[in-house]
Tab-separated table of C-alpha atoms and ligand atoms in Angstrom:
chain	number	residue	atom	x	y	z
A	1	MET	CA	-13.409	-30.717	-97.637
A	2	SER	CA	-11.857	-27.723	-95.874
A	3	ALA	CA	-11.444	-27.731	-92.081
A	4	PRO	CA	-14.136	-25.911	-90.087
A	5	ALA	CA	-13.284	-22.283	-89.343
A	6	LEU	CA	-11.538	-21.583	-86.060
A	7	SER	CA	-13.589	-19.555	-83.572
A	8	VAL	CA	-11.705	-16.406	-82.598
A	9	ILE	CA	-12.154	-13.242	-80.585
A	10	LEU	CA	-10.073	-10.251	-81.669
A	11	ASP	CA	-8.976	-8.250	-78.628
A	12	GLY	CA	-6.947	-5.129	-79.315
A	13	ASP	CA	-6.326	-1.395	-79.328
A	14	PRO	CA	-6.648	-0.085	-82.892
A	15	GLY	CA	-4.144	1.348	-83.580
A	16	LEU	CA	-3.157	1.222	-87.198
A	17	ASP	CA	-1.450	-2.184	-87.238
A	18	ASP	CA	-4.350	-3.631	-85.210
A	19	ALA	CA	-6.612	-2.321	-87.986
A	20	VAL	CA	-4.620	-4.126	-90.696
A	21	ALA	CA	-4.541	-7.240	-88.493
A	22	TRP	CA	-8.303	-7.210	-88.091
A	23	LEU	CA	-8.798	-6.720	-91.838
A	24	LEU	CA	-6.655	-9.818	-92.388
A	25	ALA	CA	-8.740	-11.775	-89.870
A	26	LEU	CA	-12.054	-10.626	-91.322
A	27	ALA	CA	-10.880	-11.547	-94.830
A	28	SER	CA	-9.823	-15.066	-93.856
A	29	PRO	CA	-12.232	-17.996	-94.252
A	30	GLU	CA	-10.114	-20.050	-91.822
A	31	LEU	CA	-11.380	-17.809	-89.008
A	32	ASP	CA	-14.859	-17.325	-87.617
A	33	VAL	CA	-14.646	-13.996	-85.783
A	34	LEU	CA	-17.209	-14.246	-82.979
A	35	ALA	CA	-16.582	-10.881	-81.366
A	36	VAL	CA	-14.219	-7.952	-81.285
A	37	THR	CA	-13.201	-6.523	-77.915
A	38	THR	CA	-11.345	-3.275	-77.334
A	39	VAL	CA	-8.887	-2.219	-74.698
A	40	HIS	CA	-6.939	0.918	-73.756
A	41	GLY	CA	-3.553	1.145	-75.446
A	42	ASN	CA	-2.324	2.994	-78.502
A	43	VAL	CA	-5.039	5.596	-77.882
A	44	PRO	CA	-7.637	5.853	-75.096
A	45	LEU	CA	-10.493	3.338	-74.955
A	46	ASN	CA	-13.156	5.634	-76.436
A	47	LEU	CA	-11.006	5.909	-79.564
A	48	THR	CA	-9.966	2.244	-79.808
A	49	THR	CA	-13.678	1.389	-79.580
A	50	ARG	CA	-14.649	3.978	-82.189
A	51	ASN	CA	-11.867	2.645	-84.421
A	52	ALA	CA	-13.106	-0.934	-84.002
A	53	GLY	CA	-16.462	0.165	-85.409
A	54	VAL	CA	-14.750	1.930	-88.315
A	55	VAL	CA	-12.600	-1.106	-89.216
A	56	LEU	CA	-15.588	-3.461	-89.084
A	57	ALA	CA	-17.571	-1.080	-91.297
A	58	LEU	CA	-14.686	-0.928	-93.761
A	59	ALA	CA	-14.720	-4.729	-94.018
A	60	LYS	CA	-18.541	-4.688	-94.183
A	61	SER	CA	-18.593	-6.956	-91.144
A	62	THR	CA	-21.482	-7.183	-88.711
A	63	VAL	CA	-19.453	-8.838	-85.941
A	64	PRO	CA	-20.402	-7.261	-82.566
A	65	TYR	CA	-17.781	-5.112	-80.866
A	66	HIS	CA	-17.487	-4.443	-77.158
A	67	ALA	CA	-15.597	-1.857	-75.144
A	68	GLY	CA	-13.364	-3.222	-72.405
A	69	ALA	CA	-10.868	-1.964	-69.846
A	70	ASP	CA	-10.049	1.726	-70.025
A	71	ARG	CA	-6.824	1.477	-68.018
A	72	PRO	CA	-4.168	-0.976	-66.869
A	73	LEU	CA	-4.720	-3.030	-63.703
A	74	LEU	CA	-2.324	-1.053	-61.526
A	75	ARG	CA	-0.025	1.249	-63.414
A	76	ALA	CA	-0.856	4.592	-64.986
A	77	GLY	CA	-2.152	4.406	-68.555
A	78	LEU	CA	0.234	4.588	-71.491
A	79	THR	CA	-0.594	5.596	-75.062
A	80	ALA	CA	1.351	5.670	-78.330
A	81	ALA	CA	-0.131	8.617	-80.202
A	82	SER	CA	3.295	9.564	-81.573
A	83	VAL	CA	3.256	6.277	-83.525
A	84	HIS	CA	-0.469	5.887	-84.258
A	85	GLY	CA	-1.617	9.515	-84.496
A	86	ASP	CA	-4.038	11.239	-82.147
A	87	THR	CA	-7.021	9.193	-83.355
A	88	GLY	CA	-5.208	5.858	-83.713
A	89	LEU	CA	-6.515	5.513	-87.256
A	90	PRO	CA	-4.778	8.173	-89.338
A	91	ALA	CA	-6.416	7.673	-92.736
A	92	GLY	CA	-8.698	10.021	-94.638
A	93	GLY	CA	-12.282	9.432	-95.673
A	94	LEU	CA	-13.097	6.665	-93.212
A	95	SER	CA	-16.786	6.345	-92.389
A	96	GLU	CA	-17.980	6.187	-88.812
A	97	SER	CA	-19.739	2.972	-87.906
A	98	THR	CA	-23.514	3.062	-88.112
A	99	ARG	CA	-23.550	0.329	-85.442
A	100	PRO	CA	-22.778	1.347	-81.857
A	101	PRO	CA	-20.699	-0.933	-79.662
A	102	ALA	CA	-22.695	-3.758	-78.081
A	103	PRO	CA	-23.693	-2.928	-74.495
A	104	GLU	CA	-21.986	-5.886	-72.796
A	105	HIS	CA	-18.530	-5.185	-71.336
A	106	ALA	CA	-15.704	-6.833	-73.289
A	107	VAL	CA	-14.602	-8.846	-70.266
A	108	GLN	CA	-18.092	-10.329	-69.851
A	109	THR	CA	-18.155	-11.141	-73.554
A	110	LEU	CA	-14.817	-12.937	-73.350
A	111	ILE	CA	-16.165	-15.001	-70.469
A	112	SER	CA	-19.557	-15.828	-71.961
A	113	VAL	CA	-18.287	-16.635	-75.459
A	114	VAL	CA	-15.549	-18.936	-74.150
A	115	ARG	CA	-17.877	-20.663	-71.680
A	116	ALA	CA	-20.365	-21.326	-74.464
A	117	ARG	CA	-17.721	-23.093	-76.589
A	118	PRO	CA	-15.350	-24.897	-74.246
A	119	GLY	CA	-12.043	-25.817	-75.892
A	120	GLU	CA	-12.890	-24.023	-79.126
A	121	VAL	CA	-12.079	-20.341	-78.840
A	122	THR	CA	-8.778	-18.640	-79.627
A	123	VAL	CA	-8.237	-15.076	-78.426
A	124	ILE	CA	-5.954	-13.085	-80.717
A	125	ALA	CA	-4.746	-10.284	-78.472
A	126	THR	CA	-2.938	-7.378	-80.128
A	127	GLY	CA	-2.899	-4.899	-77.272
A	128	PRO	CA	-2.274	-4.768	-73.529
A	129	LEU	CA	-3.653	-7.930	-71.883
A	130	THR	CA	-5.936	-6.145	-69.385
A	131	ASN	CA	-9.227	-7.591	-70.677
A	132	VAL	CA	-7.869	-11.127	-70.799
A	133	ALA	CA	-6.395	-10.886	-67.286
A	134	LEU	CA	-9.632	-9.493	-65.863
A	135	ALA	CA	-11.589	-12.300	-67.514
A	136	PHE	CA	-9.208	-14.849	-65.950
A	137	ARG	CA	-9.688	-13.270	-62.518
A	138	LEU	CA	-13.485	-13.163	-62.786
A	139	ALA	CA	-13.731	-16.649	-64.284
A	140	PRO	CA	-10.742	-18.677	-63.040
A	141	GLU	CA	-11.808	-21.671	-65.130
A	142	LEU	CA	-11.311	-19.687	-68.367
A	143	PRO	CA	-7.637	-20.589	-69.038
A	144	GLY	CA	-8.740	-24.238	-69.048
A	145	LEU	CA	-11.612	-23.557	-71.431
A	146	LEU	CA	-9.719	-21.586	-74.062
A	147	ARG	CA	-8.207	-23.260	-77.084
A	148	GLU	CA	-5.413	-20.714	-77.049
A	149	VAL	CA	-4.351	-17.115	-76.532
A	150	VAL	CA	-2.087	-15.748	-79.242
A	151	TRP	CA	-0.558	-12.450	-78.201
A	152	MET	CA	1.399	-9.859	-80.102
A	153	GLY	CA	3.615	-8.540	-77.389
A	154	GLY	CA	6.881	-8.886	-75.588
A	155	SER	CA	10.219	-9.743	-77.113
A	156	THR	CA	12.936	-12.335	-76.679
A	157	ALA	CA	15.383	-9.452	-77.037
A	158	GLN	CA	15.121	-5.683	-76.863
A	159	GLY	CA	11.997	-3.590	-76.300
A	160	ASN	CA	10.576	-0.742	-78.345
A	161	ARG	CA	8.932	1.525	-75.765
A	162	THR	CA	11.917	1.206	-73.441
A	163	PRO	CA	15.175	-0.639	-74.076
A	164	ALA	CA	13.702	-3.529	-72.082
A	165	ALA	CA	9.971	-3.443	-72.796
A	166	GLU	CA	7.673	-3.863	-75.751
A	167	PHE	CA	4.673	-1.487	-75.734
A	168	ASN	CA	1.836	-3.995	-75.100
A	169	ALA	CA	3.789	-5.566	-72.247
A	170	LEU	CA	4.690	-2.230	-70.705
A	171	ALA	CA	1.155	-0.879	-71.046
A	172	ASP	CA	-0.031	-3.489	-68.527
A	173	PRO	CA	2.734	-5.736	-67.197
A	174	HIS	CA	0.606	-7.037	-64.333
A	175	ALA	CA	-2.033	-8.238	-66.777
A	176	ALA	CA	0.633	-9.889	-68.916
A	177	ARG	CA	2.031	-11.626	-65.862
A	178	ILE	CA	-1.425	-12.942	-64.907
A	179	VAL	CA	-1.865	-14.399	-68.394
A	180	PHE	CA	1.616	-15.951	-68.532
A	181	GLU	CA	1.086	-17.515	-65.111
A	182	SER	CA	-2.458	-18.726	-65.849
A	183	GLY	CA	-1.611	-22.012	-67.551
A	184	VAL	CA	-3.585	-21.044	-70.673
A	185	PRO	CA	-2.174	-22.442	-73.929
A	186	LEU	CA	-0.270	-19.354	-75.016
A	187	ARG	CA	1.727	-18.258	-78.034
A	188	MET	CA	3.777	-15.078	-78.025
A	189	VAL	CA	4.528	-13.202	-81.232
A	190	GLY	CA	7.055	-10.621	-80.093
A	191	LEU	CA	9.222	-7.878	-81.538
A	192	ASN	CA	12.011	-10.350	-82.270
A	193	VAL	CA	9.899	-11.607	-85.182
A	194	THR	CA	7.544	-8.692	-85.936
A	195	MET	CA	10.447	-6.287	-86.512
A	196	GLN	CA	11.502	-8.555	-89.383
A	197	CYS	CA	8.190	-7.886	-91.164
A	198	ILE	CA	8.405	-4.407	-92.589
A	199	ALA	CA	5.892	-2.537	-94.715
A	200	THR	CA	8.498	-1.245	-97.176
A	201	PRO	CA	7.483	1.430	-99.706
A	202	GLU	CA	7.182	-1.335	-102.354
A	203	ARG	CA	4.822	-3.329	-100.144
A	204	VAL	CA	2.753	-0.260	-99.336
A	205	GLN	CA	2.494	0.408	-103.076
A	206	ALA	CA	1.381	-3.188	-103.645
A	207	LEU	CA	-1.431	-2.660	-101.128
A	208	ARG	CA	-2.434	0.572	-102.859
A	209	ASP	CA	-2.336	-1.150	-106.251
A	210	LEU	CA	-4.934	-3.680	-105.126
A	211	GLY	CA	-7.472	-1.033	-106.098
A	212	ASN	CA	-9.921	-1.690	-103.246
A	213	ARG	CA	-10.762	0.473	-100.235
A	214	ALA	CA	-9.175	-1.905	-97.693
A	215	GLY	CA	-5.887	-1.872	-99.636
A	216	ALA	CA	-5.901	1.915	-99.950
A	217	VAL	CA	-6.640	2.431	-96.243
A	218	SER	CA	-4.004	-0.121	-95.190
A	219	ALA	CA	-1.459	1.648	-97.415
A	220	GLU	CA	-2.327	5.026	-95.928
A	221	LEU	CA	-2.113	3.753	-92.347
A	222	LEU	CA	1.224	2.040	-92.906
A	223	THR	CA	2.610	5.111	-94.649
A	224	PHE	CA	1.718	7.178	-91.598
A	225	TYR	CA	3.995	5.258	-89.320
A	226	ALA	CA	6.819	4.609	-91.732
A	227	GLY	CA	8.405	7.921	-90.709
A	228	VAL	CA	8.683	6.919	-87.060
A	229	TYR	CA	10.233	3.593	-87.998
A	230	ARG	CA	12.720	5.249	-90.315
A	231	GLU	CA	13.801	7.800	-87.734
A	232	LYS	CA	13.763	5.632	-84.635
A	233	TYR	CA	14.871	2.253	-85.909
A	234	GLY	CA	16.497	2.976	-89.277
A	235	LEU	CA	14.004	0.677	-91.013
A	236	SER	CA	12.472	1.174	-94.447
A	237	GLY	CA	8.884	1.142	-93.147
A	238	GLY	CA	6.580	0.309	-90.241
A	239	ALA	CA	6.585	-3.150	-88.687
A	240	LEU	CA	3.586	-5.412	-89.292
A	241	HIS	CA	3.354	-6.403	-85.618
A	242	ASP	CA	-0.320	-7.198	-85.116
A	243	PRO	CA	-1.001	-8.691	-88.570
A	244	LEU	CA	1.711	-11.269	-87.826
A	245	ALA	CA	-0.200	-12.436	-84.728
A	246	VAL	CA	-3.292	-13.048	-86.864
A	247	ALA	CA	-1.152	-14.800	-89.475
A	248	ALA	CA	0.269	-17.010	-86.709
A	249	VAL	CA	-3.240	-18.342	-86.088
A	250	ILE	CA	-4.155	-18.833	-89.737
A	251	TRP	CA	-0.736	-20.102	-90.919
A	252	PRO	CA	1.321	-21.226	-87.903
A	253	GLU	CA	3.809	-22.849	-90.286
A	254	LEU	CA	5.021	-19.403	-91.383
A	255	LEU	CA	6.746	-19.031	-88.033
A	256	THR	CA	9.155	-21.175	-86.056
A	257	TRP	CA	8.219	-21.769	-82.452
A	258	ALA	CA	10.083	-22.685	-79.295
A	259	GLU	CA	8.564	-23.604	-75.942
A	260	MET	CA	10.055	-21.751	-73.009
A	261	ASP	CA	9.499	-20.058	-69.702
A	262	VAL	CA	8.646	-16.364	-69.966
A	263	GLN	CA	8.699	-14.103	-66.915
A	264	VAL	CA	7.106	-10.655	-67.055
A	265	GLU	CA	8.813	-8.011	-64.933
A	266	VAL	CA	6.351	-5.895	-62.941
A	267	GLN	CA	8.737	-4.084	-60.596
A	268	ASP	CA	9.179	-0.401	-61.360
A	269	GLY	CA	12.544	0.440	-62.837
A	270	ALA	CA	14.506	0.046	-66.038
A	271	ASN	CA	13.208	-3.473	-66.696
A	272	VAL	CA	9.499	-3.055	-66.000
A	273	GLY	CA	7.490	-4.690	-68.785
A	274	ARG	CA	10.384	-6.848	-69.921
A	275	THR	CA	9.505	-10.387	-71.014
A	276	THR	CA	12.487	-12.451	-69.957
A	277	CYS	CA	12.500	-15.465	-72.264
A	278	ASP	CA	14.457	-18.528	-71.239
A	279	LEU	CA	15.483	-19.287	-74.791
A	280	TYR	CA	18.221	-21.737	-73.767
A	281	GLY	CA	16.345	-23.442	-70.926
A	282	VAL	CA	18.948	-22.352	-68.398
A	283	THR	CA	16.430	-21.978	-65.543
A	284	HIS	CA	14.933	-25.456	-66.058
A	285	ARG	CA	11.543	-23.890	-65.354
A	286	ALA	CA	8.628	-25.491	-67.184
A	287	ALA	CA	7.610	-23.696	-70.358
A	288	ASN	CA	4.575	-21.425	-70.074
A	289	ALA	CA	4.458	-20.282	-73.710
A	290	ARG	CA	5.328	-21.135	-77.254
A	291	VAL	CA	7.373	-18.212	-78.495
A	292	ALA	CA	7.871	-17.253	-82.130
A	293	VAL	CA	11.603	-17.282	-82.885
A	294	GLY	CA	11.614	-17.120	-86.676
A	295	VAL	CA	9.363	-15.983	-89.519
A	296	ASP	CA	9.070	-16.438	-93.262
A	297	ASP	CA	8.486	-12.765	-93.940
A	298	PRO	CA	8.088	-12.859	-97.765
A	299	ALA	CA	5.466	-15.618	-97.560
A	300	PHE	CA	3.661	-13.764	-94.776
A	301	PHE	CA	3.400	-10.545	-96.751
A	302	ALA	CA	2.333	-12.341	-99.938
A	303	ARG	CA	-0.533	-14.005	-98.055
A	304	LEU	CA	-1.523	-10.781	-96.284
A	305	LEU	CA	-1.729	-9.025	-99.639
A	306	GLU	CA	-3.796	-11.826	-101.149
A	307	ARG	CA	-6.329	-11.617	-98.325
A	308	ILE	CA	-6.635	-7.816	-98.221
A	309	ALA	CA	-7.390	-8.035	-101.957
A	310	THR	CA	-10.595	-9.936	-101.211
A	311	LEU	CA	-12.085	-7.142	-99.093
A	312	PRO	CA	-14.289	-4.277	-100.324
B	1	BDR	C1	2.533	-3.175	-80.443
B	1	BDR	O1	2.305	-1.926	-79.799
B	1	BDR	C2	1.326	-1.203	-80.481
B	1	BDR	O2	1.721	0.128	-80.623
B	1	BDR	C3	1.077	-1.907	-81.788
B	1	BDR	O3	-0.286	-1.792	-82.150
B	1	BDR	C4	1.454	-3.335	-81.495
B	1	BDR	O4	0.370	-4.054	-80.957
B	1	BDR	C5	3.954	-3.213	-80.962
B	1	BDR	O5	4.853	-3.025	-79.906
B	2	CA	CA1	-1.887	-3.189	-81.040
């Protein structure tokens, strides 16, 4: 008999790699997606919320989606339209959702869903952590009620938006710090592993060759950002950041993990948004996260492809 599906909430800022990540989640029987919550990030909140509806419609999913925080806790908002296009979902022929977002605020949904299932819910966060941090402030018992938060963000090494900071961390460092200091069981899937998972032209073609809509849209989205990755990072395609965070929940064995202390820098300056990871335990501070330090990239992509194939 197969294990019961894991209850998850998908919190993110679609965003083209968020979209592929959510398709992977919605295609995976190991996960029971209870709700989707949107946050500011790659594009403004009205667009991430619109895009959530579009992605759910593409997967023919009726999971409710909720709009959340439209800005970071303290800093000015940050977007990434140069990477994700002005809409955040640069693919042709996508249908608008016929279902509007559910009226409840994303932060309230996070709180009520987790309270209703103590110890059961995993939040897969693929954007700035503003919604999660607000939920922890409004309901301080929440970190103790969650099964886990798995976050795509940060890096054990260099950043991508600045030399020091990864985009999701920089887009709300105060929120990230609240989550890292909350005591919640936390796994971090950062750039040090996601930049090893590249949507090469061959992989994009494999998605297109699946012959379904989800494969074609994923291929188009990943093609859009390949140019940026070629120019900026000298890579042969876009990085599969957010899909790897979903994969980490479904197949944790695809990654290697190390427990360590992670400090999020919130002071303005060159290092703001940096996640300083005590990889070697030199501070002797207690670990506050399990950090991905290695990935089996070929196995990850093979499984991603297999799952996208099952969608409409
Ligand atoms: C992260 O930033 C966003 O632009 C992507 O969607 C991903 O979540 C990578 O740094
Ligand atoms: Ca994202």
